[in-house]
């Protein structure tokens, strides 16, 4: 599997999160200055230099649970609060959106264009903050440096790594169902018409050549689809027409964003299996989380700025209902790792270590804890 | 280099030699009859060749074939016995390069067919014809001994994931991420000897990004398909 997948996964999921938060902030009529502050704080945390440095190191993809913890922290990087049920729903929407984008990318390399679409939109949210804009441009440059020279084969591997990460997720998303992009069983619709990817020829032609390489015959066959030639290639420059629409903000028109959780018992069963299976990468994941979140510079809310709660559902009652009906095993456990000289820190970490215990020959848990504590001390 | 490690890391393709012939056979030089030769493609581009004796557990690495610089994606073999052509094995890689080999006391590289910017995830070999499926949806048919391109098919709108052969009838199956599976008939023109191809059938596996496909019988009357996010194996038969 590719060791270069994490930056793409993180940035695109982060982009989707911002689209959804922006839409909910507007729908809930949060005052403009507060809404702007929330987005600015989250974006500036996401693109901080230290965080990006950790992100771009070649590494394996970790579990959905581990990654979810990072987004939980990110979403709370400002004065906004989200309940467990709302955070769950946010994460579901984010993951299904990016899964859709990866699946429908015409060429494996187009996942980079999807990422650039997200970054372009993010720059739109922070137009009035030159410092953060600079951070985003810097990340752009790092993406080009890391991915600009990769071959088609390497991009295909990245694509496969991402698809494996999203395998068996079939949450039905209202906006996808309405646009007939997702069918009622949760599977995405794969169209067999439209432009072919850049670099692919329209199927339906057989060409035959002689020994000298001269074309001697050309016949057509019925291939079953309804494809046309690609118009032009999207731009990989800092500014440019990406051509591809995947990764642009589909919530920009004011529409209620809902997910259907009911009637998906089959989905629930498969996801339960995934979350309770022992995770062999547990220790590595914990270290990765510590490093990544250590790199997050969370600003403490200054002054008398009061926090507020954002609801991903249309009413508070709906949110409560969702929290009640969600099975216990599926609740993503939020691990609070605080990089502060906290009295409770040692006990907290020891408890986390206990939760991640893998069944193998017993090692002294003290040594595992020491490694992580030492790392935290260094932050 | 233990064989157990190999099986977990590499793509493995079995070549049988000796008296009981399954699908791919070829005699491998002066080895004991009944012995196996195993060729494994690696991440680094090397093709490792192992001798597996008929009796005993000693598997020996006999050769390391150099020819590829990028990960090997697929290996195809065919018995060259009783034919004019002497090609036994074709290997393909992530850059689209194909290497054509002849077996013997050692493997010899006969010719290379360069890539053109896309990976070649799947390759097949039949009666001296190399069929290669590429990441841009094309199938190309080459004359194995010379490496000359004879047929180019714009077959799919997305990357091809699998090719399979039904050797009795010369049928070729291609499956791709565009949800389609196509069946082709390979042949040679009786006058010129040039490779020819005819499209037989196309099947759309709705909303499924196909990952793998295989014929279920040697005459190619039925095939099975696997796909991304699909828990079932779908089987199609001609009526």
Coordinates of C-alpha atoms in Angstrom, one line a residue:
Chain A
X1 CA 0.0 0.0 0.0
X2 CA 1.1 3.5 -0.6
X3 CA 2.9 5.5 2.2
X4 CA 2.0 8.8 0.6
X5 CA -1.8 8.7 1.0
X6 CA -2.3 10.4 4.4
X7 CA -1.9 14.1 3.2
X8 CA -4.5 13.5 0.5
X9 CA -6.9 11.8 2.8
X10 CA -6.5 14.4 5.5
X11 CA -6.8 17.5 3.4
X12 CA -9.8 16.3 1.4
X13 CA -11.7 15.1 4.4
X14 CA -10.8 18.4 6.1
X15 CA -12.1 20.3 3.1
X16 CA -15.4 18.5 3.2
X17 CA -15.7 19.2 7.0
X18 CA -15.3 22.9 6.3
X19 CA -17.9 22.9 3.6
X20 CA -20.4 21.2 6.0
X21 CA -19.5 23.4 8.9
X22 CA -19.9 26.5 6.8
X23 CA -23.3 25.4 5.6
X24 CA -24.5 24.6 9.1
X25 CA -23.2 27.9 10.5
X26 CA -25.2 29.7 7.9
X27 CA -28.3 27.5 8.4
X28 CA -28.2 28.0 12.2
X29 CA -27.8 31.8 11.7
X30 CA -24.6 32.1 13.7
X31 CA -23.4 35.7 13.6
X32 CA -21.0 36.3 10.6
X33 CA -18.0 37.3 12.8
X34 CA -18.3 34.2 15.0
X35 CA -18.7 31.9 12.0
X36 CA -15.7 33.5 10.3
X37 CA -13.7 33.1 13.5
X38 CA -14.5 29.4 13.7
X39 CA -13.5 28.7 10.2
X40 CA -10.3 30.8 10.5
X41 CA -9.3 29.0 13.7
X42 CA -9.9 25.6 12.2
X43 CA -8.1 26.3 8.9
X44 CA -5.2 27.9 10.6
X45 CA -4.8 24.9 12.9
X46 CA -5.1 22.5 9.9
X47 CA -2.5 24.2 7.9
X48 CA 0.0 25.0 10.7
X49 CA 3.6 24.3 9.6
X50 CA 4.3 21.8 12.3
X51 CA 1.2 19.9 11.6
X52 CA 1.8 19.7 7.9
X53 CA 5.4 18.5 8.5
X54 CA 4.1 15.5 10.5
X55 CA 1.4 14.9 7.9
X56 CA 3.7 14.7 4.9
X57 CA 6.1 12.2 6.4
X58 CA 5.8 8.9 4.5
X59 CA 3.6 6.7 6.7
X60 CA 0.8 4.1 6.6
X61 CA -2.9 5.1 6.8
X62 CA -4.3 4.5 10.2
X63 CA -7.8 3.3 11.1
X64 CA -10.9 5.4 10.7
X65 CA -11.2 5.6 14.5
X66 CA -7.7 7.1 14.9
X67 CA -8.3 9.6 12.1
X68 CA -11.7 10.6 13.6
X69 CA -10.0 11.6 16.8
X70 CA -7.9 14.1 14.9
X71 CA -11.0 15.7 13.3
X72 CA -12.7 15.8 16.6
X73 CA -9.9 17.9 18.0
X74 CA -9.8 20.0 14.9
X75 CA -13.5 20.7 15.0
X76 CA -13.0 21.9 18.6
X77 CA -10.1 24.2 17.7
X78 CA -12.3 27.2 18.2
X79 CA -15.3 28.5 20.2
X80 CA -17.6 26.0 18.6
X81 CA -18.8 22.8 20.3
X82 CA -20.3 19.7 18.7
X83 CA -22.2 16.9 20.5
X84 CA -21.2 13.4 20.0
X85 CA -24.2 12.7 17.7
X86 CA -23.4 15.8 15.6
X87 CA -19.7 14.9 15.4
X88 CA -20.6 11.4 14.3
X89 CA -22.8 12.7 11.6
X90 CA -20.2 15.2 10.4
X91 CA -17.6 12.5 10.1
X92 CA -20.1 10.2 8.2
X93 CA -20.8 13.0 5.7
X94 CA -17.2 13.8 5.3
X95 CA -16.1 10.3 4.6
X96 CA -19.0 9.4 2.2
X97 CA -18.3 12.6 0.2
X98 CA -14.6 11.9 -0.3
X99 CA -15.3 8.2 -1.0
X100 CA -17.6 9.4 -3.8
X101 CA -14.9 11.7 -5.1
X102 CA -12.2 9.1 -5.2
X103 CA -14.4 6.5 -6.8
X104 CA -15.5 8.8 -9.5
X105 CA -12.1 10.3 -10.3
X106 CA -11.6 9.7 -14.1
X107 CA -7.8 9.2 -13.7
X108 CA -6.0 8.2 -10.5
X109 CA -4.0 11.4 -10.8
X110 CA -7.2 13.4 -10.7
X111 CA -7.4 12.9 -6.9
X112 CA -4.8 15.7 -6.9
X113 CA -7.2 18.0 -8.7
X114 CA -9.9 17.1 -6.2
X115 CA -7.5 18.2 -3.5
X116 CA -6.7 21.4 -5.3
X117 CA -10.4 22.1 -5.6
X118 CA -10.7 21.8 -1.8
X119 CA -7.8 24.1 -1.3
X120 CA -9.1 26.7 -3.7
X121 CA -12.4 26.7 -1.8
X122 CA -10.6 26.9 1.6
X123 CA -8.7 30.0 0.3
X124 CA -12.1 31.5 -0.4
X125 CA -13.1 31.1 3.3
X126 CA -10.0 33.0 4.6
X127 CA -9.6 35.7 2.0
X128 CA -9.1 38.4 4.7
X129 CA -6.3 36.6 6.5
X130 CA -3.0 36.9 4.6
X131 CA -1.1 34.7 7.1
X132 CA -3.4 31.8 6.8
X133 CA -3.5 32.2 3.0
X134 CA 0.2 32.0 3.0
X135 CA 0.1 28.7 5.0
X136 CA -2.4 27.2 2.5
X137 CA -0.2 28.2 -0.5
X138 CA 2.7 26.6 1.3
X139 CA 0.8 23.4 1.6
X140 CA -0.1 23.7 -2.1
X141 CA 3.6 23.9 -2.9
X142 CA 4.3 20.9 -0.7
X143 CA 1.6 18.9 -2.5
X144 CA 3.1 19.7 -5.9
X145 CA 6.5 18.7 -4.6
X146 CA 5.3 15.4 -3.2
X147 CA 2.9 14.3 -5.9
X148 CA 3.9 16.3 -9.0
X149 CA 6.5 13.7 -10.2
X150 CA 4.6 10.5 -9.4
X151 CA 3.9 8.0 -12.2
X152 CA 0.4 6.8 -13.2
X153 CA 1.2 3.5 -11.5
X154 CA 2.0 5.2 -8.2
X155 CA -1.2 7.2 -8.4
X156 CA -3.1 4.0 -9.0
X157 CA -1.6 2.6 -5.8
X158 CA -2.7 5.7 -3.9
X159 CA -6.2 5.3 -5.3
X160 CA -6.4 1.7 -4.2
X161 CA -5.1 2.5 -0.7
X162 CA -7.8 5.2 -0.4
X163 CA -10.5 2.8 -1.7
X164 CA -9.5 0.1 0.8
X165 CA -9.8 2.7 3.6
X166 CA -13.4 3.5 2.5
X167 CA -14.4 -0.1 1.8
X168 CA -17.9 -1.2 2.9
X169 CA -19.1 2.3 3.9
X170 CA -22.6 2.6 2.6
X171 CA -24.2 5.4 4.6
X172 CA -27.0 7.0 2.6
X173 CA -26.6 10.8 2.2
X174 CA -29.7 12.8 1.4
X175 CA -27.9 15.2 -1.0
X176 CA -26.5 12.2 -2.9
X177 CA -29.8 10.4 -3.0
X178 CA -31.6 13.5 -4.3
X179 CA -29.1 14.1 -7.1
X180 CA -29.3 10.3 -8.0
X181 CA -25.6 10.0 -7.4
X182 CA -26.2 7.3 -4.8
X183 CA -28.9 4.6 -5.1
X184 CA -31.2 3.6 -2.2
X185 CA -29.0 0.7 -1.2
X186 CA -26.1 3.1 -0.5
X187 CA -24.0 2.2 -3.5
X188 CA -22.7 5.0 -5.7
X189 CA -24.0 5.3 -9.3
X190 CA -21.1 4.8 -11.8
X191 CA -22.1 6.5 -15.0
X192 CA -21.2 4.9 -18.3
X193 CA -21.5 8.1 -20.3
X194 CA -19.7 11.4 -20.5
X195 CA -16.2 12.4 -21.3
X196 CA -13.4 9.8 -21.0
X197 CA -10.4 10.6 -18.8
X198 CA -7.7 12.7 -20.2
X199 CA -5.3 10.3 -22.0
X200 CA -7.9 7.7 -22.7
X201 CA -9.5 7.2 -26.1
X202 CA -13.2 6.8 -26.6
X203 CA -13.9 3.0 -26.6
X204 CA -15.3 1.3 -29.6
X205 CA -12.4 1.1 -32.2
X206 CA -10.1 -1.7 -33.2
X207 CA -7.0 -0.9 -35.2
X208 CA -4.9 -3.5 -36.9
X209 CA -1.3 -3.0 -38.2
X210 CA 1.1 -4.8 -40.4
X211 CA 4.8 -5.7 -39.7
X212 CA 5.9 -2.2 -40.6
X213 CA 3.5 -0.5 -38.2
X214 CA 1.1 0.8 -40.9
X215 CA -2.6 0.7 -40.1
X216 CA -4.2 -1.8 -42.4
X217 CA -7.7 -2.0 -41.0
X218 CA -10.0 -0.2 -38.6
X219 CA -13.3 -1.6 -37.3
X220 CA -15.8 -0.4 -34.8
X221 CA -17.5 -2.4 -32.2
X222 CA -20.4 -1.8 -29.8
X223 CA -19.0 -1.2 -26.4
X224 CA -22.2 -0.4 -24.5
X225 CA -21.4 3.0 -23.0
X226 CA -22.0 6.5 -24.3
X227 CA -18.7 8.2 -24.0
X228 CA -17.2 11.3 -25.7
X229 CA -13.7 12.6 -25.9
X230 CA -12.2 14.5 -23.0
X231 CA -12.4 18.3 -23.5
X232 CA -9.1 19.4 -21.8
X233 CA -6.9 18.6 -18.9
X234 CA -7.3 20.3 -15.5
X235 CA -4.6 22.6 -14.3
X236 CA -2.2 21.5 -11.6
X237 CA -0.8 25.0 -11.1
X238 CA -1.4 27.2 -8.0
X239 CA -4.2 29.0 -9.9
X240 CA -6.1 27.5 -12.8
X241 CA -9.2 25.9 -14.1
X242 CA -9.3 22.4 -12.5
X243 CA -12.1 21.3 -15.1
X244 CA -13.1 18.5 -12.7
X245 CA -16.1 19.4 -10.5
X246 CA -15.3 16.7 -7.8
X247 CA -14.1 18.3 -4.6
X248 CA -16.0 21.6 -5.1
X249 CA -18.5 22.7 -2.6
X250 CA -21.8 20.9 -3.1
X251 CA -23.4 22.6 -0.1
X252 CA -22.9 26.2 -1.4
X253 CA -26.6 26.4 -2.2
X254 CA -28.6 26.5 1.0
X255 CA -29.9 23.0 1.3
X256 CA -30.7 21.0 4.4
X257 CA -28.0 18.3 4.9
X258 CA -29.3 15.1 6.2
X259 CA -28.1 11.5 6.5
X260 CA -30.4 8.6 6.7
X261 CA -29.4 6.3 9.5
X262 CA -32.6 4.2 9.8
X263 CA -33.2 1.0 7.8
X264 CA -29.5 0.4 7.4
X265 CA -29.2 -2.6 9.7
X266 CA -27.0 -4.4 7.3
X267 CA -24.6 -1.5 7.3
X268 CA -24.6 -1.3 11.0
X269 CA -23.7 -5.0 11.3
X270 CA -20.7 -4.7 9.0
X271 CA -19.5 -1.5 10.8
X272 CA -19.7 -3.1 14.2
X273 CA -17.4 -5.9 13.1
X274 CA -14.9 -3.3 11.9
X275 CA -14.8 -1.3 15.1
X276 CA -14.5 -4.2 17.6
X277 CA -11.9 -6.2 15.7
X278 CA -8.5 -6.0 17.4
X279 CA -6.3 -3.4 15.7
X280 CA -2.7 -4.6 15.3
X281 CA -1.6 -1.0 14.6
X282 CA -3.0 0.3 17.9
X283 CA 0.4 1.3 19.4
X284 CA 1.6 3.0 16.2
X285 CA -1.7 4.8 15.9
X286 CA -1.4 6.2 19.4
X287 CA 2.1 7.5 18.7
X288 CA 1.0 9.0 15.4
X289 CA -1.9 10.7 17.1
X290 CA 0.3 12.1 19.8
X291 CA 2.7 13.5 17.2
X292 CA 0.1 14.9 14.9
X293 CA -1.9 16.5 17.7
X294 CA 1.3 17.8 19.3
X295 CA 1.8 19.7 16.1
X296 CA -1.7 21.2 16.4
X297 CA -1.4 24.7 17.9
X298 CA -4.9 25.1 19.4
X299 CA -5.5 28.7 20.5
X300 CA -7.1 29.0 23.9
X301 CA -10.2 31.2 23.5
X302 CA -9.1 34.7 24.5
X303 CA -11.3 37.3 26.1
X304 CA -14.9 37.0 26.9
X305 CA -15.8 35.3 23.6
X306 CA -18.5 32.8 24.5
X307 CA -18.6 29.4 22.9
X308 CA -21.6 28.1 21.1
X309 CA -22.9 24.7 20.1
X310 CA -23.4 23.7 16.5
X311 CA -26.0 21.1 15.6
X312 CA -25.6 19.0 12.5
X313 CA -29.3 18.0 12.7
X314 CA -32.3 20.3 11.9
X315 CA -33.5 20.3 15.5
X316 CA -32.1 19.7 19.0
X317 CA -34.7 16.9 19.5
X318 CA -33.4 15.1 16.3
X319 CA -29.9 15.3 17.7
X320 CA -30.9 13.8 21.0
X321 CA -32.8 11.1 19.2
X322 CA -29.8 10.3 17.1
X323 CA -27.6 10.0 20.1
X324 CA -30.0 7.6 21.8
X325 CA -30.6 5.3 18.8
X326 CA -26.9 5.0 17.9
X327 CA -25.6 1.6 19.2
X328 CA -23.0 1.8 21.9
X329 CA -20.4 -0.2 20.0
X330 CA -20.5 2.2 17.1
X331 CA -19.8 5.4 19.1
X332 CA -16.4 6.6 18.2
X333 CA -14.6 6.9 21.5
X334 CA -13.0 10.3 21.7
X335 CA -9.6 10.1 23.2
X336 CA -8.6 13.3 24.9
X337 CA -4.8 13.6 24.7
X338 CA -3.8 16.9 26.2
X339 CA -0.3 18.1 25.7
X340 CA -0.3 20.0 28.9
X341 CA 1.3 19.4 32.4
X342 CA -2.0 18.0 33.5
X343 CA -2.3 16.3 36.9
X344 CA -4.6 13.7 35.4
X345 CA -2.4 13.1 32.4
X346 CA -0.5 10.1 33.6
X347 CA -3.7 8.3 34.7
X348 CA -5.4 9.2 31.4
X349 CA -2.6 7.9 29.3
X350 CA -2.3 4.7 31.3
X351 CA -6.0 4.1 30.8
X352 CA -5.7 4.7 27.0
X353 CA -2.8 2.2 26.9
X354 CA -5.0 -0.3 28.7
X355 CA -7.7 0.2 26.0
X356 CA -5.2 -0.5 23.2
X357 CA -3.9 -3.6 24.8
X358 CA -3.1 -6.2 22.1
X359 CA -3.2 -9.9 23.0
X360 CA 0.4 -10.9 22.6
X361 CA 3.1 -11.8 25.1
X362 CA 2.7 -9.4 28.0
X363 CA 5.1 -6.5 28.0
X364 CA 5.5 -4.1 30.9
X365 CA 2.9 -1.5 30.2
X366 CA 5.2 1.0 32.0
X367 CA 7.6 0.9 29.1
X368 CA 4.9 1.7 26.5
X369 CA 3.7 4.6 28.7
X370 CA 7.2 5.9 29.2
X371 CA 7.8 6.3 25.4
X372 CA 4.7 8.3 24.9
X373 CA 5.2 10.4 28.1
X374 CA 8.7 11.2 27.0
X375 CA 7.4 12.4 23.7
X376 CA 4.7 14.5 25.3
X377 CA 7.3 16.1 27.6
X378 CA 9.3 17.1 24.5
X379 CA 6.4 19.1 23.1
Chain B
X1 CA 15.0 -16.3 1.1
X2 CA 12.3 -18.6 2.3
X3 CA 9.3 -19.5 0.1
X4 CA 6.9 -18.7 2.9
X5 CA 7.9 -15.0 2.9
X6 CA 7.6 -15.0 -0.9
X7 CA 4.0 -16.2 -0.9
X8 CA 2.9 -13.4 1.4
X9 CA 4.8 -10.6 -0.4
X10 CA 4.9 -11.3 -4.0
X11 CA 2.6 -12.1 -6.8
X12 CA 3.1 -15.7 -7.6
X13 CA 2.6 -17.5 -10.9
X14 CA 3.0 -21.2 -11.1
X15 CA 4.6 -23.0 -14.1
X16 CA 4.3 -26.7 -14.1
X17 CA 6.6 -29.1 -15.8
X18 CA 6.4 -32.8 -16.3
X19 CA 3.9 -35.5 -17.1
X20 CA 0.6 -34.2 -15.8
X21 CA -0.3 -31.0 -17.6
X22 CA -2.7 -28.4 -16.1
X23 CA -3.3 -25.2 -17.9
X24 CA 0.3 -23.8 -18.2
X25 CA 3.0 -26.3 -19.0
X26 CA 6.4 -26.2 -20.3
X27 CA 9.4 -28.4 -20.0
X28 CA 12.2 -26.7 -18.1
X29 CA 15.6 -27.9 -19.4
X30 CA 17.3 -30.7 -17.7
X31 CA 15.3 -30.7 -14.5
X32 CA 13.7 -33.9 -13.2
X33 CA 10.3 -34.5 -14.7
X34 CA 7.5 -33.7 -12.4
X35 CA 9.3 -30.7 -11.0
X36 CA 7.8 -27.2 -10.7
X37 CA 9.2 -23.9 -11.7
X38 CA 7.8 -20.8 -9.9
X39 CA 8.3 -17.3 -11.1
X40 CA 7.5 -14.5 -8.8
X41 CA 7.4 -10.8 -9.6
X42 CA 8.6 -8.3 -7.1
X43 CA 8.2 -4.7 -5.9
X44 CA 11.7 -3.8 -7.1
X45 CA 11.1 -5.1 -10.6
X46 CA 13.0 -8.3 -10.3
X47 CA 11.5 -11.6 -11.4
X48 CA 12.6 -14.4 -9.1
X49 CA 12.6 -18.0 -10.4
X50 CA 12.5 -20.9 -8.0
X51 CA 13.0 -24.6 -8.7
X52 CA 10.5 -26.7 -6.7
X53 CA 11.5 -30.4 -6.8
X54 CA 8.9 -33.1 -7.3
X55 CA 9.9 -34.6 -3.9
X56 CA 11.2 -33.0 -0.8
X57 CA 10.7 -29.5 0.7
X58 CA 13.8 -27.8 -0.7
X59 CA 12.7 -24.9 -2.8
X60 CA 15.7 -23.2 -4.4
X61 CA 16.1 -19.8 -5.9
X62 CA 17.6 -20.5 -9.3
X63 CA 17.6 -17.1 -11.0
X64 CA 16.9 -13.4 -10.5
X65 CA 15.8 -11.9 -13.8
X66 CA 16.5 -8.3 -14.4
X67 CA 14.5 -6.4 -16.9
X68 CA 12.0 -4.2 -15.0
X69 CA 12.7 -1.0 -13.0
X70 CA 9.2 -0.7 -11.5
X71 CA 7.0 -3.1 -9.7
X72 CA 6.0 -6.2 -11.6
X73 CA 2.3 -6.4 -12.1
X74 CA 1.6 -9.6 -13.9
X75 CA 3.2 -12.7 -15.4
X76 CA 1.9 -14.9 -18.3
X77 CA 3.2 -18.2 -19.4
X78 CA 2.6 -20.7 -22.1
X79 CA 4.1 -23.9 -23.2
X80 CA 6.2 -23.3 -26.3
X81 CA 6.3 -27.1 -27.0
X82 CA 5.4 -28.0 -30.6
X83 CA 5.1 -24.5 -31.9
X84 CA 7.2 -22.3 -34.1
X85 CA 7.5 -19.6 -31.4
X86 CA 9.8 -20.1 -28.4
X87 CA 8.3 -17.6 -26.0
X88 CA 7.4 -19.1 -22.6
X89 CA 6.9 -16.1 -20.4
X90 CA 5.9 -12.5 -20.5
X91 CA 6.2 -10.1 -17.5
X92 CA 4.6 -6.7 -17.2
X93 CA 5.2 -3.8 -14.8
X94 CA 3.8 -0.5 -13.5
X95 CA 5.4 1.6 -16.2
X96 CA 3.7 -0.5 -19.0
X97 CA 6.9 -2.2 -20.0
X98 CA 6.6 -5.8 -21.2
X99 CA 9.6 -8.3 -21.1
X100 CA 9.4 -11.4 -23.2
X101 CA 11.4 -14.4 -22.0
X102 CA 12.3 -17.9 -23.2
X103 CA 13.0 -20.6 -20.8
X104 CA 15.9 -23.0 -21.0
X105 CA 18.7 -23.9 -18.6
X106 CA 18.3 -20.2 -17.9
X107 CA 15.7 -17.7 -18.9
X108 CA 16.7 -15.5 -21.8
X109 CA 15.3 -12.0 -22.5
X110 CA 14.1 -12.1 -26.1
X111 CA 12.7 -8.7 -26.4
X112 CA 11.2 -5.7 -24.6
X113 CA 8.0 -3.8 -25.5
X114 CA 8.2 -0.3 -24.1
X115 CA 5.4 1.3 -22.1
X116 CA 3.7 4.6 -23.0
X117 CA 3.1 6.3 -19.7
X118 CA 0.4 4.0 -18.1
X119 CA 0.7 0.8 -16.1
X120 CA 0.1 -2.6 -17.6
X121 CA -1.9 -4.4 -14.8
X122 CA -2.5 -7.5 -16.8
X123 CA -1.0 -9.6 -19.5
X124 CA -1.8 -12.9 -21.3
X125 CA 0.0 -15.2 -23.7
X126 CA -1.6 -17.4 -26.3
X127 CA -0.1 -19.1 -29.3
X128 CA 2.6 -16.6 -29.7
X129 CA 0.2 -13.6 -29.2
X130 CA 0.8 -11.3 -26.2
X131 CA -2.4 -9.6 -25.0
X132 CA -1.7 -6.6 -22.7
X133 CA -4.3 -4.5 -20.8
X134 CA -3.4 -1.0 -19.9
X135 CA -4.3 1.7 -17.4
X136 CA -5.9 3.9 -20.0
X137 CA -8.4 1.2 -21.1
X138 CA -6.5 -0.1 -24.1
X139 CA -5.8 -3.7 -25.1
X140 CA -2.8 -4.2 -27.3
X141 CA -1.9 -7.4 -29.1
X142 CA 1.7 -8.1 -30.0
X143 CA 3.6 -10.7 -31.9
X144 CA 5.5 -12.4 -29.1
X145 CA 8.7 -13.3 -30.9
X146 CA 9.3 -9.8 -32.4
X147 CA 7.4 -7.6 -30.0
X148 CA 5.6 -5.9 -32.9
X149 CA 2.3 -4.2 -32.3
X150 CA -0.4 -5.7 -34.5
X151 CA -3.7 -4.7 -32.9
X152 CA -4.8 -1.8 -30.7
X153 CA -8.3 -1.9 -29.1
X154 CA -9.8 1.1 -27.4
X155 CA -11.7 -1.3 -25.2
X156 CA -12.5 0.5 -22.0
X157 CA -13.1 4.0 -20.6
X158 CA -11.1 3.3 -17.4
X159 CA -8.1 1.2 -16.3
X160 CA -8.2 -2.4 -17.2
X161 CA -7.9 -4.6 -14.1
X162 CA -7.9 -8.1 -15.5
X163 CA -7.4 -10.1 -18.7
X164 CA -8.1 -13.8 -18.9
X165 CA -7.8 -16.5 -21.6
X166 CA -10.0 -19.4 -22.6
X167 CA -7.2 -21.2 -24.5
X168 CA -9.4 -23.8 -26.2
X169 CA -11.3 -21.2 -28.2
X170 CA -8.7 -18.4 -28.2
X171 CA -11.2 -16.2 -26.3
X172 CA -9.9 -13.2 -24.3
X173 CA -11.8 -11.6 -21.5
X174 CA -11.1 -8.0 -20.4
X175 CA -12.5 -6.3 -17.3
X176 CA -12.1 -2.7 -16.2
X177 CA -13.0 -0.1 -13.6
X178 CA -15.6 1.3 -16.1
X179 CA -18.0 -1.5 -15.0
X180 CA -17.6 -3.4 -18.3
X181 CA -16.5 -6.9 -19.2
X182 CA -15.8 -7.6 -22.8
X183 CA -15.2 -10.9 -24.6
X184 CA -12.9 -11.1 -27.7
X185 CA -11.9 -13.8 -30.1
X186 CA -8.3 -13.9 -31.1
X187 CA -7.2 -15.6 -34.3
X188 CA -4.6 -15.5 -37.1
X189 CA -5.3 -14.6 -40.6
X190 CA -4.7 -17.8 -42.7
X191 CA -3.1 -15.7 -45.6
X192 CA -0.8 -13.3 -43.8
X193 CA -0.5 -15.0 -40.4
X194 CA -1.3 -11.6 -38.8
X195 CA -3.1 -11.4 -35.5
X196 CA -6.9 -10.6 -35.8
X197 CA -9.5 -10.0 -33.2
X198 CA -13.3 -9.9 -33.1
X199 CA -15.5 -8.5 -30.4
X200 CA -17.9 -11.1 -29.1
X201 CA -19.8 -9.7 -26.2
X202 CA -20.0 -6.8 -23.7
X203 CA -21.5 -7.0 -20.3
X204 CA -22.1 -4.0 -18.0
X205 CA -21.9 -4.9 -14.3
X206 CA -24.0 -2.0 -13.0
X207 CA -22.5 0.4 -10.6
X208 CA -19.6 -1.9 -9.9
X209 CA -16.0 -1.0 -10.3
X210 CA -14.7 -4.5 -11.4
X211 CA -11.5 -5.6 -9.7
X212 CA -11.1 -9.1 -11.1
X213 CA -12.6 -11.4 -13.7
X214 CA -11.9 -15.0 -14.9
X215 CA -13.3 -17.5 -17.3
X216 CA -14.9 -20.4 -15.5
X217 CA -14.2 -23.0 -18.2
X218 CA -11.5 -23.5 -20.9
X219 CA -13.9 -22.8 -23.8
X220 CA -15.0 -19.5 -22.3
X221 CA -18.7 -20.0 -22.0
X222 CA -18.9 -18.5 -18.6
X223 CA -17.0 -16.1 -16.5
X224 CA -17.0 -14.8 -12.9
X225 CA -16.5 -11.2 -11.7
X226 CA -15.5 -9.5 -8.5
X227 CA -15.8 -5.8 -7.7
X228 CA -15.0 -3.1 -5.2
X229 CA -17.4 -3.0 -2.2
X230 CA -19.0 -6.2 -3.6
X231 CA -19.3 -9.1 -1.2
X232 CA -20.5 -11.5 -3.9
X233 CA -18.8 -13.1 -6.8
X234 CA -21.0 -12.7 -9.9
X235 CA -21.1 -15.4 -12.5
X236 CA -22.2 -15.0 -16.1
X237 CA -22.9 -17.8 -18.5
X238 CA -23.8 -17.8 -22.1
X239 CA -27.1 -19.5 -22.9

